[in-house]
mmCIF file of the C-alpha atoms, coordinates in Angstrom:
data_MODEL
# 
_entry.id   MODEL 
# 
loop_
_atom_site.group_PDB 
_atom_site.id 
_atom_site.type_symbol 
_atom_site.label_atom_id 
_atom_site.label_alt_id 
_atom_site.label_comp_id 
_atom_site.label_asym_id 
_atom_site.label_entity_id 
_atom_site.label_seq_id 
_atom_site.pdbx_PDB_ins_code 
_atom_site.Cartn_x 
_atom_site.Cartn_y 
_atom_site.Cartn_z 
_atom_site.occupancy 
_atom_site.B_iso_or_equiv 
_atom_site.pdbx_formal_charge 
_atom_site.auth_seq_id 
_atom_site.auth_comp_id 
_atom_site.auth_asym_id 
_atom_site.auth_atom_id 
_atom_site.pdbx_PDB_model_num 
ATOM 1   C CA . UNK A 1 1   ? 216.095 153.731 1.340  1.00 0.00 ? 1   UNK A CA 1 
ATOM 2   C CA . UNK A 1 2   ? 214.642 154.927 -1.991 1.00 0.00 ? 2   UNK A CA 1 
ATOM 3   C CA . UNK A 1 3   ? 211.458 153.705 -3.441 1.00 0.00 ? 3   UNK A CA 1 
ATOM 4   C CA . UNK A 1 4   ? 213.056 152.060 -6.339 1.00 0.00 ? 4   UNK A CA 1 
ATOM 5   C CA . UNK A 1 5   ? 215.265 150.007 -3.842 1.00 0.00 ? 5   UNK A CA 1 
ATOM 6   C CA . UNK A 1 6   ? 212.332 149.232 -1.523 1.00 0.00 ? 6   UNK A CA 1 
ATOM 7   C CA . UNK A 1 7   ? 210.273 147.702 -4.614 1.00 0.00 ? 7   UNK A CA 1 
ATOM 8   C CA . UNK A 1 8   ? 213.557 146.027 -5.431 1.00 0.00 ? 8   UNK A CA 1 
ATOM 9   C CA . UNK A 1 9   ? 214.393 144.282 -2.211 1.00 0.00 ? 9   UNK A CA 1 
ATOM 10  C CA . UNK A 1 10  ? 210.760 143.349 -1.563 1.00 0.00 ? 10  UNK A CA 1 
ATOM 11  C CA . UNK A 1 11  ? 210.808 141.670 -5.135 1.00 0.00 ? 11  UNK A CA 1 
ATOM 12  C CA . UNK A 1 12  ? 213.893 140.189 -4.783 1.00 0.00 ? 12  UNK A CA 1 
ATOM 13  C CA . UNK A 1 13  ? 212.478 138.726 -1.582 1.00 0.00 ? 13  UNK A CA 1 
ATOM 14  C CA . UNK A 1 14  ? 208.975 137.789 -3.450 1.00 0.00 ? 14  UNK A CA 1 
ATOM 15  C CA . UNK A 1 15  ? 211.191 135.470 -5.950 1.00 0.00 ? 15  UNK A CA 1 
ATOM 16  C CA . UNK A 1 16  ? 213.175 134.013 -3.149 1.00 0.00 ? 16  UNK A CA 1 
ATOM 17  C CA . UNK A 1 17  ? 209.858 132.818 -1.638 1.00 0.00 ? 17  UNK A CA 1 
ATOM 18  C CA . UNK A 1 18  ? 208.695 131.762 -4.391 1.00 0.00 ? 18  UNK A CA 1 
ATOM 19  C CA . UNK A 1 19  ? 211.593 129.511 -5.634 1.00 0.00 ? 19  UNK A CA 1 
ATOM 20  C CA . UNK A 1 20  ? 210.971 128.290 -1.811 1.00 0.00 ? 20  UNK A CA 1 
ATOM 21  C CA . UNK A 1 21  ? 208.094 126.865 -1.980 1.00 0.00 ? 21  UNK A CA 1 
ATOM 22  C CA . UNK A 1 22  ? 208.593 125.066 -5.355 1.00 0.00 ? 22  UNK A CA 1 
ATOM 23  C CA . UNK A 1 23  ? 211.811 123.222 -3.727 1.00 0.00 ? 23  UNK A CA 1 
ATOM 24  C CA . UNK A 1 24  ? 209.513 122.307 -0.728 1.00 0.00 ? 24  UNK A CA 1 
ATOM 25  C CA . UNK A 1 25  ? 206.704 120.946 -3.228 1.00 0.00 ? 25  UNK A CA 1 
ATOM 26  C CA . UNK A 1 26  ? 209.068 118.772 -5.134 1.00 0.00 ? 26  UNK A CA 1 
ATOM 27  C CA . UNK A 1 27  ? 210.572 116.941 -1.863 1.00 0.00 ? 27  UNK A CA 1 
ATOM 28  C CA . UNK A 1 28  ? 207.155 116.412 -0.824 1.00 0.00 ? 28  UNK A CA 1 
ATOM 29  C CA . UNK A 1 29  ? 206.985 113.206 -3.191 1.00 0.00 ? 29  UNK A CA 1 
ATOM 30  C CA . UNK A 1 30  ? 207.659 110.504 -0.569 1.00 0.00 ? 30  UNK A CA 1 
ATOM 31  C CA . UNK A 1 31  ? 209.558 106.834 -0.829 1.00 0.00 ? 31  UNK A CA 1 
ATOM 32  C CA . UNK A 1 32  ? 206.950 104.027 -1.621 1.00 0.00 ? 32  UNK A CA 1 
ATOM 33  C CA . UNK A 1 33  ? 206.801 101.760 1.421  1.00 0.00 ? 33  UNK A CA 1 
ATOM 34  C CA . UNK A 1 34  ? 208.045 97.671  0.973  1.00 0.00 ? 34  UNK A CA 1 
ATOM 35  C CA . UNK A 1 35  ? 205.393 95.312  2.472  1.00 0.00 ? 35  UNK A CA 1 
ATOM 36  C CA . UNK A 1 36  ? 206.266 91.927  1.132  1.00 0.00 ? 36  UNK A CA 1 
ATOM 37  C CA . UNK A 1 37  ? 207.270 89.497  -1.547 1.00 0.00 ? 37  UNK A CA 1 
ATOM 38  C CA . UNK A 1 38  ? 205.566 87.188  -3.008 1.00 0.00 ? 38  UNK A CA 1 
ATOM 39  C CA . UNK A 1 39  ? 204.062 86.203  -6.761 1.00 0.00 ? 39  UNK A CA 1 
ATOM 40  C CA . UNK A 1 40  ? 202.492 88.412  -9.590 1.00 0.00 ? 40  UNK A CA 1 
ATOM 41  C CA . UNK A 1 41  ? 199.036 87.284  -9.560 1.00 0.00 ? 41  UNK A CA 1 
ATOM 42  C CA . UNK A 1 42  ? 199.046 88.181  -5.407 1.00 0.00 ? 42  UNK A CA 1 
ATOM 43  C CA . UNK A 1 43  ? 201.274 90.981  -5.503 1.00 0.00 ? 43  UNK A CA 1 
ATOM 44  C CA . UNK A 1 44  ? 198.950 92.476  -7.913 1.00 0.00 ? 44  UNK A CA 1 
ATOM 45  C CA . UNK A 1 45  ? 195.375 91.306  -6.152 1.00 0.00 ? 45  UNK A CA 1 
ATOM 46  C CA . UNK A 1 46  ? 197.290 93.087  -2.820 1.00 0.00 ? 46  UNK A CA 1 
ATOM 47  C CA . UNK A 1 47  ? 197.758 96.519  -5.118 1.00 0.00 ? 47  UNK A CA 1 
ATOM 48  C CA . UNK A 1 48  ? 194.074 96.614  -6.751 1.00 0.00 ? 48  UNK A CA 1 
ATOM 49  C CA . UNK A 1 49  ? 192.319 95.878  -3.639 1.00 0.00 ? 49  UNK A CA 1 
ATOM 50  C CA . UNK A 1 50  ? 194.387 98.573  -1.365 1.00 0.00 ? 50  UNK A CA 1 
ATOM 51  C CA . UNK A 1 51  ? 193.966 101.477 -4.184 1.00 0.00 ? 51  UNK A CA 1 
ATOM 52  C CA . UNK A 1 52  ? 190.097 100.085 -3.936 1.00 0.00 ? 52  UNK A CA 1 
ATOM 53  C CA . UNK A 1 53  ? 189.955 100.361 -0.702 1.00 0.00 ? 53  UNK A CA 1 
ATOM 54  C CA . UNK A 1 54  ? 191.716 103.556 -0.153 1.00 0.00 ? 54  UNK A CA 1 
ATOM 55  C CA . UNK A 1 55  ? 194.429 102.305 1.496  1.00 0.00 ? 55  UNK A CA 1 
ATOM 56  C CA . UNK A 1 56  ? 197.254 103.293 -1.652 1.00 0.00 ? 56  UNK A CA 1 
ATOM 57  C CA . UNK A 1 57  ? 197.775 106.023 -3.648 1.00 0.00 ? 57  UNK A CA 1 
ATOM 58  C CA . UNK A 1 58  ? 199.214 103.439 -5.859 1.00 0.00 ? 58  UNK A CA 1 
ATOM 59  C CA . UNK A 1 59  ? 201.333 100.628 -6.153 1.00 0.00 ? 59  UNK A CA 1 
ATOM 60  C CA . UNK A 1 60  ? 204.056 98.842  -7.790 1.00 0.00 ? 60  UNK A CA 1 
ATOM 61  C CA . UNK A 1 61  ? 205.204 95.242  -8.608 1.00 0.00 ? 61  UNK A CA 1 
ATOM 62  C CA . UNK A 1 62  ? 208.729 95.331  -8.620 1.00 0.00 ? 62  UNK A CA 1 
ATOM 63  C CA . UNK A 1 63  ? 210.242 92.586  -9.986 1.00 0.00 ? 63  UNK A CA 1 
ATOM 64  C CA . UNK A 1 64  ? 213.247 90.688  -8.209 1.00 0.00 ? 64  UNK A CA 1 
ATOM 65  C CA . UNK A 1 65  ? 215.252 87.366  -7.606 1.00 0.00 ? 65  UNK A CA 1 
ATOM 66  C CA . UNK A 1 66  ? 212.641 86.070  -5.091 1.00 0.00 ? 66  UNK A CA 1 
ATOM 67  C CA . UNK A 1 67  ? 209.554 87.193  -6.686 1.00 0.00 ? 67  UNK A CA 1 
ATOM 68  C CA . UNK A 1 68  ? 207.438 90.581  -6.360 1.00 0.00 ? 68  UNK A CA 1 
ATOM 69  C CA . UNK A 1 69  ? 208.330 93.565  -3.853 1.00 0.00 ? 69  UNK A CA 1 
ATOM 70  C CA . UNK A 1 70  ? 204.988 95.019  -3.403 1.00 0.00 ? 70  UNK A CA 1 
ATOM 71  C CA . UNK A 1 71  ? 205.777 98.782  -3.280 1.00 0.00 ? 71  UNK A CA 1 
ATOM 72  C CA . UNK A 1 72  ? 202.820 101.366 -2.184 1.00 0.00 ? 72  UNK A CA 1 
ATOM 73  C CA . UNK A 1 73  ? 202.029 104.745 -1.502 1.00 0.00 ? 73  UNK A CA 1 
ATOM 74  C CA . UNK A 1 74  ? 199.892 105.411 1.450  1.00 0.00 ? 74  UNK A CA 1 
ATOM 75  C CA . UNK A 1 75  ? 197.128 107.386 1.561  1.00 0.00 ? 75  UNK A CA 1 
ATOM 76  C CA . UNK A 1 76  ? 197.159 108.261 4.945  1.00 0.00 ? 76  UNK A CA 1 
ATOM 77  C CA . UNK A 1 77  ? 193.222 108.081 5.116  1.00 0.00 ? 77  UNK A CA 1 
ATOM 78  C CA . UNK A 1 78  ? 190.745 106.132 7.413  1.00 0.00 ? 78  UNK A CA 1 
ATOM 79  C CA . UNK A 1 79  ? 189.487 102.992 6.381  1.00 0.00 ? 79  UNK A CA 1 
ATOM 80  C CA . UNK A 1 80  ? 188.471 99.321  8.302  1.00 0.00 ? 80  UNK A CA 1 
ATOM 81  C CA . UNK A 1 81  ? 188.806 95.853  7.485  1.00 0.00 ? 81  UNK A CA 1 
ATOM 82  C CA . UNK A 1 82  ? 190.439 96.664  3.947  1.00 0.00 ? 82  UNK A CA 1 
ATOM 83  C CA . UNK A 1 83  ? 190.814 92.915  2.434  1.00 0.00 ? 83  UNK A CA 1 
ATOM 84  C CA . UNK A 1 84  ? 194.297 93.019  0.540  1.00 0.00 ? 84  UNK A CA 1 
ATOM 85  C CA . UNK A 1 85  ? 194.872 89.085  -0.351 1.00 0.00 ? 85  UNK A CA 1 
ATOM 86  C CA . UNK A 1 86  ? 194.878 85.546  1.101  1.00 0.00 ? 86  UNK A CA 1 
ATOM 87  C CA . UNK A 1 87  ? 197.846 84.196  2.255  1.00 0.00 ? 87  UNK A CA 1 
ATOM 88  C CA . UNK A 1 88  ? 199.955 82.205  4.521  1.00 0.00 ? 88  UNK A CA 1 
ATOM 89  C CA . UNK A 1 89  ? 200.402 83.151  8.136  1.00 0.00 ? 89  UNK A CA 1 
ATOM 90  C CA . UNK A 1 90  ? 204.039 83.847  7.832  1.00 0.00 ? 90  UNK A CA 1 
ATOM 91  C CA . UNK A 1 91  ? 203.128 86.280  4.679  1.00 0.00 ? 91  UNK A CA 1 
ATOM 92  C CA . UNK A 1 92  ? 200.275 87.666  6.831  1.00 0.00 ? 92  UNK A CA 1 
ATOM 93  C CA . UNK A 1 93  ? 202.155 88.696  9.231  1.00 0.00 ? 93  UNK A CA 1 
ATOM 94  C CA . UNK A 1 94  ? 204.947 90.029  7.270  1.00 0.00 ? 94  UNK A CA 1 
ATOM 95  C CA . UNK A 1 95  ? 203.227 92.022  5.149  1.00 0.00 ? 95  UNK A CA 1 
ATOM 96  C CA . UNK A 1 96  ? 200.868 93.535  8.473  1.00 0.00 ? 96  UNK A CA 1 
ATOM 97  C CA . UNK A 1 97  ? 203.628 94.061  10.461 1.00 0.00 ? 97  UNK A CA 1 
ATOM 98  C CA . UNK A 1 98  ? 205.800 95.962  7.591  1.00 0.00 ? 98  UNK A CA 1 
ATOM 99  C CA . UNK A 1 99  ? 202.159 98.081  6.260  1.00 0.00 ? 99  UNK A CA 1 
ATOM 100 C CA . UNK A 1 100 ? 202.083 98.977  10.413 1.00 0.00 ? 100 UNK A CA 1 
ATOM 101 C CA . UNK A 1 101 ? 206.286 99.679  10.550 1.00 0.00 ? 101 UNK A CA 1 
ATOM 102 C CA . UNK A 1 102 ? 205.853 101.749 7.673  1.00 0.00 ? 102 UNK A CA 1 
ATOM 103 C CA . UNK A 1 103 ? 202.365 103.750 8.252  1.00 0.00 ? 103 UNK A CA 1 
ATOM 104 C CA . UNK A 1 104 ? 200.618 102.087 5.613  1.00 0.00 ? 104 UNK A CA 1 
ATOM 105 C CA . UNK A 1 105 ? 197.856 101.342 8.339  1.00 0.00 ? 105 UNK A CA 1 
ATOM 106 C CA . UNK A 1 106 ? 197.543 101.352 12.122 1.00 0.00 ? 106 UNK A CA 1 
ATOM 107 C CA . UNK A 1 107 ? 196.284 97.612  12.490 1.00 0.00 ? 107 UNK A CA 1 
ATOM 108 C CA . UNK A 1 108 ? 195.905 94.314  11.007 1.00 0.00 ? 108 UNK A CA 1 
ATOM 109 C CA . UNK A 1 109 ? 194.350 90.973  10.992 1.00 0.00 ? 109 UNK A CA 1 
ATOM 110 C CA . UNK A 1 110 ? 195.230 87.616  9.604  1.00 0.00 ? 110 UNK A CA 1 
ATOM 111 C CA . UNK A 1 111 ? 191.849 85.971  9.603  1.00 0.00 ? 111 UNK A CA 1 
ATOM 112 C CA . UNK A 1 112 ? 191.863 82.184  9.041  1.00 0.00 ? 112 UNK A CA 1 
ATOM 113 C CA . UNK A 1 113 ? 189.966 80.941  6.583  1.00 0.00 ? 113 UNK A CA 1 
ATOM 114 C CA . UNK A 1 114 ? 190.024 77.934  4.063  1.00 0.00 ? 114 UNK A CA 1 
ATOM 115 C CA . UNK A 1 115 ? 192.288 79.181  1.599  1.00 0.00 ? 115 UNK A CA 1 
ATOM 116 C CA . UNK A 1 116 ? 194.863 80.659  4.263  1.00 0.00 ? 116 UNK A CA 1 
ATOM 117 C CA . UNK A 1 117 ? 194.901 83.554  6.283  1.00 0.00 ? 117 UNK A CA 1 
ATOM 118 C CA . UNK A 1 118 ? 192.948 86.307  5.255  1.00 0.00 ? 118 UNK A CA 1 
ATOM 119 C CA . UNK A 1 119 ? 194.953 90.075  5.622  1.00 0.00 ? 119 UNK A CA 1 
ATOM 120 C CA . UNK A 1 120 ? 192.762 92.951  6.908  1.00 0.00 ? 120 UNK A CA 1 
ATOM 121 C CA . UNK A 1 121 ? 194.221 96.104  7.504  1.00 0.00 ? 121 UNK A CA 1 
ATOM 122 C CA . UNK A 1 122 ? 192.479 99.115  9.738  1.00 0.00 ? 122 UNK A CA 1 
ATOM 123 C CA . UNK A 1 123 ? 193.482 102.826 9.702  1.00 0.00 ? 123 UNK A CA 1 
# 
């Protein structure tokens, strides 16, 4: 094999890599996990208080017939006894039991308090 061909394969190969890794890096953008439904004011309240407490990346309030689909991006990271919102058992457990289904956070807790049940989540 001639030099010029050796510096041409081995660039050739350089670019393939390269294009590679870009493709990789783009799918790396993951589907924002559902944990409930419920009103504005509490879908929003759930959103500011996980991004404060490190438990999203961000979040969404996606309007539908029922309400709010709380949409979120995990972080991933450690945190304990994150306080997302008050709510009723039923919605307590929903949204724990969908944040755990879709590795929001290892753990919850619906704390009972007396405004409703309290939602703590542990990663």
């Amino acid at each position: 094999m001639t030099k010029l061909a050796r510096v041409l394969t081995t660039a050739a190969a350089a670019a393939a890599a390269t294009l590679s890794l870009g493709a990789g890096a783009a799918q790396a953008a993951a589907d924002p996990v559902y944990l409930i439904t419920t009103d504005s004011s509490t879908c929003h309240q759930i959103g500011t208080n996980g991004v404060a407490g490190n438990v999203f990346v961000s979040y969404e309030c996606r309007s539908g017939v029922a309400g709010y689909s709380v949409l979120v991006q995990p972080t991933h990271a450690t945190f304990s006894s994150v306080y997302l919102a008050t709510l009723s058992s039923a919605q307590c457990n929903t949204l724990g039991n969908n944040g755990v289904s879709g590795g929001v956070w290892s753990s919850f807790n619906c704390q009972l308090g007396v405004a409703g049940y309290s939602a703590q989540v542990t990663n």
